[in-house]
Coordinates of C-alpha atoms in Angstrom, one line a residue:
M98 CA -21.3 -11.5 -73.1
S99 CA -20.1 -15.1 -73.4
I100 CA -17.8 -16.5 -76.2
S101 CA -18.3 -20.1 -77.2
I102 CA -15.1 -21.6 -78.7
L103 CA -15.6 -24.7 -80.8
A104 CA -13.1 -27.5 -80.1
P105 CA -12.0 -29.8 -82.9
Q106 CA -13.2 -33.4 -82.9
P107 CA -10.2 -35.2 -84.7
G108 CA -10.6 -38.7 -86.3
G109 CA -8.5 -41.2 -88.2
K110 CA -8.7 -39.2 -91.3
S111 CA -8.0 -35.9 -89.8
R112 CA -5.2 -33.8 -91.4
I113 CA -2.6 -32.2 -88.9
I114 CA -1.3 -28.7 -89.3
G115 CA 0.3 -26.4 -86.6
I116 CA 2.9 -24.0 -85.8
I117 CA 6.7 -24.4 -85.0
G118 CA 8.7 -22.0 -82.9
D119 CA 10.4 -21.6 -79.6
P120 CA 8.9 -20.4 -77.3
L121 CA 5.2 -20.9 -77.9
T122 CA 3.6 -20.2 -74.6
Y123 CA 2.2 -16.8 -75.9
T124 CA 0.6 -18.1 -79.1
L125 CA -3.1 -17.6 -80.0
S126 CA -2.7 -19.5 -83.2
P127 CA -4.1 -23.0 -82.0
L128 CA -7.0 -21.3 -80.4
M129 CA -7.9 -19.1 -83.5
H130 CA -7.2 -21.8 -86.2
N131 CA -9.1 -24.7 -84.5
H132 CA -12.1 -22.4 -83.7
A133 CA -12.1 -21.3 -87.4
L134 CA -11.5 -24.9 -88.9
A135 CA -14.5 -26.2 -86.7
L136 CA -16.7 -23.2 -87.9
L137 CA -16.0 -24.3 -91.5
G138 CA -16.4 -27.8 -90.9
L139 CA -12.9 -28.8 -92.1
D140 CA -11.3 -32.1 -90.7
F141 CA -8.1 -30.5 -89.6
I142 CA -6.3 -30.1 -86.2
Y143 CA -4.1 -27.4 -85.4
L144 CA -1.2 -28.1 -82.9
P145 CA 1.7 -26.2 -81.3
F146 CA 5.0 -27.8 -81.8
V147 CA 8.0 -26.3 -79.7
V148 CA 11.1 -26.7 -81.9
R149 CA 14.6 -25.6 -80.8
P150 CA 17.0 -24.2 -83.3
A151 CA 19.2 -27.2 -83.2
D152 CA 16.1 -29.4 -84.1
L153 CA 14.7 -27.5 -87.1
K154 CA 16.0 -29.6 -89.9
A155 CA 14.8 -32.7 -88.0
A156 CA 11.4 -30.9 -87.5
I157 CA 11.1 -30.1 -91.2
L158 CA 11.7 -33.7 -92.0
G159 CA 9.1 -34.7 -89.5
V160 CA 6.5 -32.4 -91.4
R161 CA 7.2 -34.6 -94.4
A162 CA 7.4 -38.0 -92.5
L163 CA 4.2 -37.2 -90.5
N164 CA 2.3 -36.1 -93.7
L165 CA 1.4 -32.8 -92.2
A166 CA -0.6 -30.5 -94.4
G167 CA 1.6 -27.5 -93.4
V168 CA 2.9 -25.5 -90.5
N169 CA 3.2 -21.8 -89.6
V170 CA 6.6 -20.6 -88.6
T171 CA 7.5 -18.2 -85.9
I172 CA 10.5 -16.9 -83.8
P173 CA 13.3 -17.9 -84.1
H174 CA 13.0 -19.9 -87.4
K175 CA 11.4 -17.6 -90.1
E176 CA 14.8 -17.1 -91.8
S177 CA 16.7 -20.0 -91.0
V178 CA 13.9 -22.5 -92.2
M179 CA 14.1 -21.5 -95.8
K180 CA 17.0 -23.5 -96.6
Y181 CA 15.1 -26.7 -95.7
L182 CA 12.3 -25.9 -98.2
D183 CA 11.8 -27.2 -101.9
E184 CA 10.4 -23.8 -103.0
V185 CA 10.0 -20.5 -101.5
S186 CA 7.3 -17.7 -103.0
P187 CA 8.6 -14.7 -104.8
L188 CA 7.5 -12.4 -101.8
A189 CA 8.9 -14.6 -99.2
K190 CA 12.1 -14.8 -101.2
R191 CA 12.4 -11.2 -101.4
I192 CA 11.6 -10.6 -97.7
G193 CA 14.1 -13.4 -96.7
A194 CA 11.7 -14.9 -94.2
V195 CA 8.8 -17.5 -94.2
N196 CA 5.9 -17.8 -91.8
T197 CA 3.9 -20.3 -93.6
I198 CA 4.9 -23.6 -95.0
V199 CA 2.3 -25.5 -97.3
R200 CA 2.6 -29.0 -98.4
Q201 CA 1.9 -29.3 -102.3
G202 CA 2.1 -32.8 -103.3
E203 CA 5.6 -34.0 -102.4
K204 CA 6.8 -30.3 -102.1
L205 CA 7.1 -28.0 -99.1
V206 CA 6.6 -24.6 -100.2
G207 CA 7.4 -21.4 -98.1
H208 CA 5.2 -18.2 -98.0
N209 CA 5.1 -15.0 -96.1
T210 CA 1.6 -13.7 -94.9
D211 CA 3.2 -11.1 -92.5
A212 CA 3.8 -8.6 -95.0
P213 CA 0.2 -8.2 -96.5
G214 CA -1.3 -8.7 -93.2
F215 CA 0.7 -6.0 -91.7
L216 CA -0.4 -3.6 -94.4
E217 CA -4.0 -4.3 -94.2
S218 CA -4.0 -3.9 -90.5
L219 CA -2.1 -0.5 -90.8
R220 CA -4.6 0.8 -93.4
V221 CA -7.7 -0.7 -92.0
D222 CA -7.3 -0.9 -88.2
G223 CA -4.9 2.2 -88.0
Q224 CA -6.1 4.2 -90.9
F225 CA -2.4 5.1 -91.5
D226 CA -1.0 5.4 -95.1
P227 CA 2.9 5.1 -95.0
R228 CA 3.5 6.5 -98.4
G229 CA 6.0 9.4 -98.3
K230 CA 6.4 9.0 -94.5
T231 CA 9.4 8.2 -92.3
G232 CA 9.4 5.0 -90.2
L233 CA 11.5 3.6 -87.5
I234 CA 11.6 -0.3 -86.9
L235 CA 12.9 -1.8 -83.5
G236 CA 14.5 -5.2 -84.4
A237 CA 16.0 -6.8 -87.5
G238 CA 14.6 -10.5 -87.5
G239 CA 12.1 -12.1 -89.9
S240 CA 9.2 -10.1 -88.8
A241 CA 11.1 -6.8 -89.4
R242 CA 12.2 -8.0 -92.7
A243 CA 8.4 -8.6 -93.6
L244 CA 7.4 -5.2 -92.4
A245 CA 10.2 -3.5 -94.1
V246 CA 9.4 -5.0 -97.4
A247 CA 5.8 -4.2 -97.2
L248 CA 6.6 -0.5 -96.3
A249 CA 9.0 0.0 -99.2
G250 CA 6.6 -1.6 -101.5
A251 CA 3.8 0.9 -100.3
G252 CA 6.0 3.9 -101.0
I253 CA 7.5 4.9 -97.5
K254 CA 10.3 7.5 -97.9
K255 CA 12.8 6.6 -95.2
L256 CA 13.1 3.4 -92.9
T257 CA 15.6 3.5 -89.8
F258 CA 16.4 0.4 -88.1
L259 CA 17.5 0.1 -84.4
N260 CA 18.8 -3.2 -83.4
R261 CA 21.3 -4.5 -80.7
T262 CA 23.4 -6.4 -83.4
L263 CA 24.3 -3.8 -86.4
A264 CA 25.5 -6.6 -88.6
R265 CA 22.1 -8.2 -88.7
A266 CA 20.3 -4.9 -89.4
L267 CA 22.9 -4.1 -92.0
N268 CA 22.1 -7.3 -93.8
L269 CA 18.3 -6.4 -93.7
A270 CA 19.2 -2.8 -95.1
R271 CA 21.0 -4.4 -98.1
N272 CA 18.0 -6.6 -98.7
L273 CA 16.1 -3.3 -99.6
R274 CA 18.7 -1.8 -102.1
G275 CA 16.2 -2.8 -105.0
F276 CA 13.6 -0.1 -104.0
K277 CA 14.1 3.1 -105.6
N278 CA 13.8 6.4 -103.6
L279 CA 14.0 4.7 -100.4
E280 CA 16.4 6.0 -97.7
V281 CA 17.6 3.3 -95.2
E282 CA 19.6 4.0 -92.0
V283 CA 20.9 1.6 -89.4
R284 CA 21.7 2.4 -85.9
E285 CA 22.5 0.6 -82.4
L286 CA 19.2 0.1 -80.4
S287 CA 19.5 2.4 -77.3
P288 CA 17.2 4.8 -75.3
E289 CA 19.3 7.6 -76.6
N290 CA 18.9 6.6 -80.4
L291 CA 15.5 6.0 -80.0
G292 CA 14.7 9.4 -78.5
E293 CA 16.7 11.2 -81.4
E294 CA 14.9 9.1 -84.2
L295 CA 11.5 9.6 -82.8
R296 CA 11.6 13.4 -83.0
A297 CA 11.6 12.9 -86.9
A298 CA 9.6 9.5 -87.5
A299 CA 5.8 9.4 -88.3
L300 CA 5.6 5.6 -87.6
L301 CA 7.1 3.4 -84.9
L302 CA 7.1 -0.2 -85.4
N303 CA 8.3 -2.9 -82.8
T304 CA 9.3 -6.3 -83.8
I305 CA 11.1 -7.4 -80.6
P306 CA 9.1 -9.5 -77.9
G307 CA 10.1 -7.9 -74.5
H308 CA 12.3 -5.5 -76.5
G309 CA 14.2 -4.6 -73.3
L310 CA 14.0 -0.8 -73.3
K311 CA 13.1 0.4 -69.8
R312 CA 9.7 1.9 -69.4
K313 CA 11.2 5.3 -68.5
G314 CA 13.2 5.2 -71.7
L315 CA 10.2 4.5 -73.6
E316 CA 8.2 7.3 -71.9
R317 CA 10.9 9.8 -72.2
A318 CA 11.3 9.1 -76.1
L319 CA 7.6 9.1 -76.7
K320 CA 7.0 12.2 -74.8
N321 CA 9.2 14.2 -77.1
S322 CA 7.9 12.4 -80.3
D323 CA 5.8 13.9 -83.0
P324 CA 2.2 14.3 -81.6
Q325 CA 1.0 12.4 -84.8
L326 CA 3.4 9.5 -84.4
F327 CA 1.6 6.2 -85.2
V328 CA 2.9 3.2 -83.0
F329 CA 2.6 -0.5 -84.1
D330 CA 3.8 -3.2 -81.8
A331 CA 3.8 -6.5 -83.7
V332 CA 3.4 -8.2 -80.5
Y333 CA -0.3 -9.1 -80.4
A334 CA -0.7 -9.1 -76.5
E335 CA -3.7 -6.6 -75.4
T336 CA -0.9 -4.1 -74.0
T337 CA 2.9 -3.9 -73.9
P338 CA 5.3 -1.5 -72.4
L339 CA 5.5 0.3 -75.7
L340 CA 1.7 0.5 -76.3
R341 CA 1.2 1.7 -72.5
A342 CA 3.9 4.6 -73.1
A343 CA 2.4 5.6 -76.5
R344 CA -1.1 5.7 -75.0
L345 CA 0.2 7.8 -72.0
Y346 CA 1.2 10.5 -74.2
G347 CA -1.9 10.4 -76.5
R348 CA 0.0 8.6 -79.5
T349 CA -2.3 6.5 -81.7
A350 CA -1.2 2.7 -81.2
I351 CA -2.2 -0.7 -82.2
N352 CA -0.9 -4.1 -81.6
G353 CA -0.1 -6.9 -83.9
L354 CA -3.5 -9.0 -83.6
G355 CA -4.8 -7.5 -86.8
M356 CA -1.7 -8.6 -88.6
L357 CA -2.1 -12.2 -87.2

């Protein structure tokens, strides 16, 4: 089977959109969006823009100055970009992270599509309903915020965050205080804590690219987990150390491509 990828044909009237982040070597967004734009006959071109944290403010000024129609936002800017925008949608404000910026007239408006995209992928691709379940999240960045708010809104019973920086995870936990009947716990990320928490979890979510846990540690923790454990890796590579370890022990596991 061959797959034909349509290439954009930009002209003088073409609008520019894209993605900002650092690094961007892994991103599939330009390939996906440019193909979709060509199929739809829309006169846009989607480009990757590597933006260092120190240059974020200047990059947002560049979105205005170059009259870009909008940009997606990825690691490490999903939280820090918010202060440079004119408006932020209620959902993105609740999450505390933005992954999409749309130009509306003279305003730059921030949105978050990670949360609804994640829930749809969990339910459609994974056939998993989080209501009343116990979840474990690795990481406490912008993606973790979106997934946590999505799960809290969907009725999950308990969320535990494992993160190297406890202060960052505690700040995320405070963001979830408004959800009634939700139990939240924060612990340091380590193989020992991962193994202990997985014995009671129904859902494991990883939001840390190359999360640094050794494969043996992952395998040991997953070997002793609930056989019904569902594993979701927000990284959208075909396979990751976490996905390989989960599948080794027969756990249902999907990557983040559906969420994307």
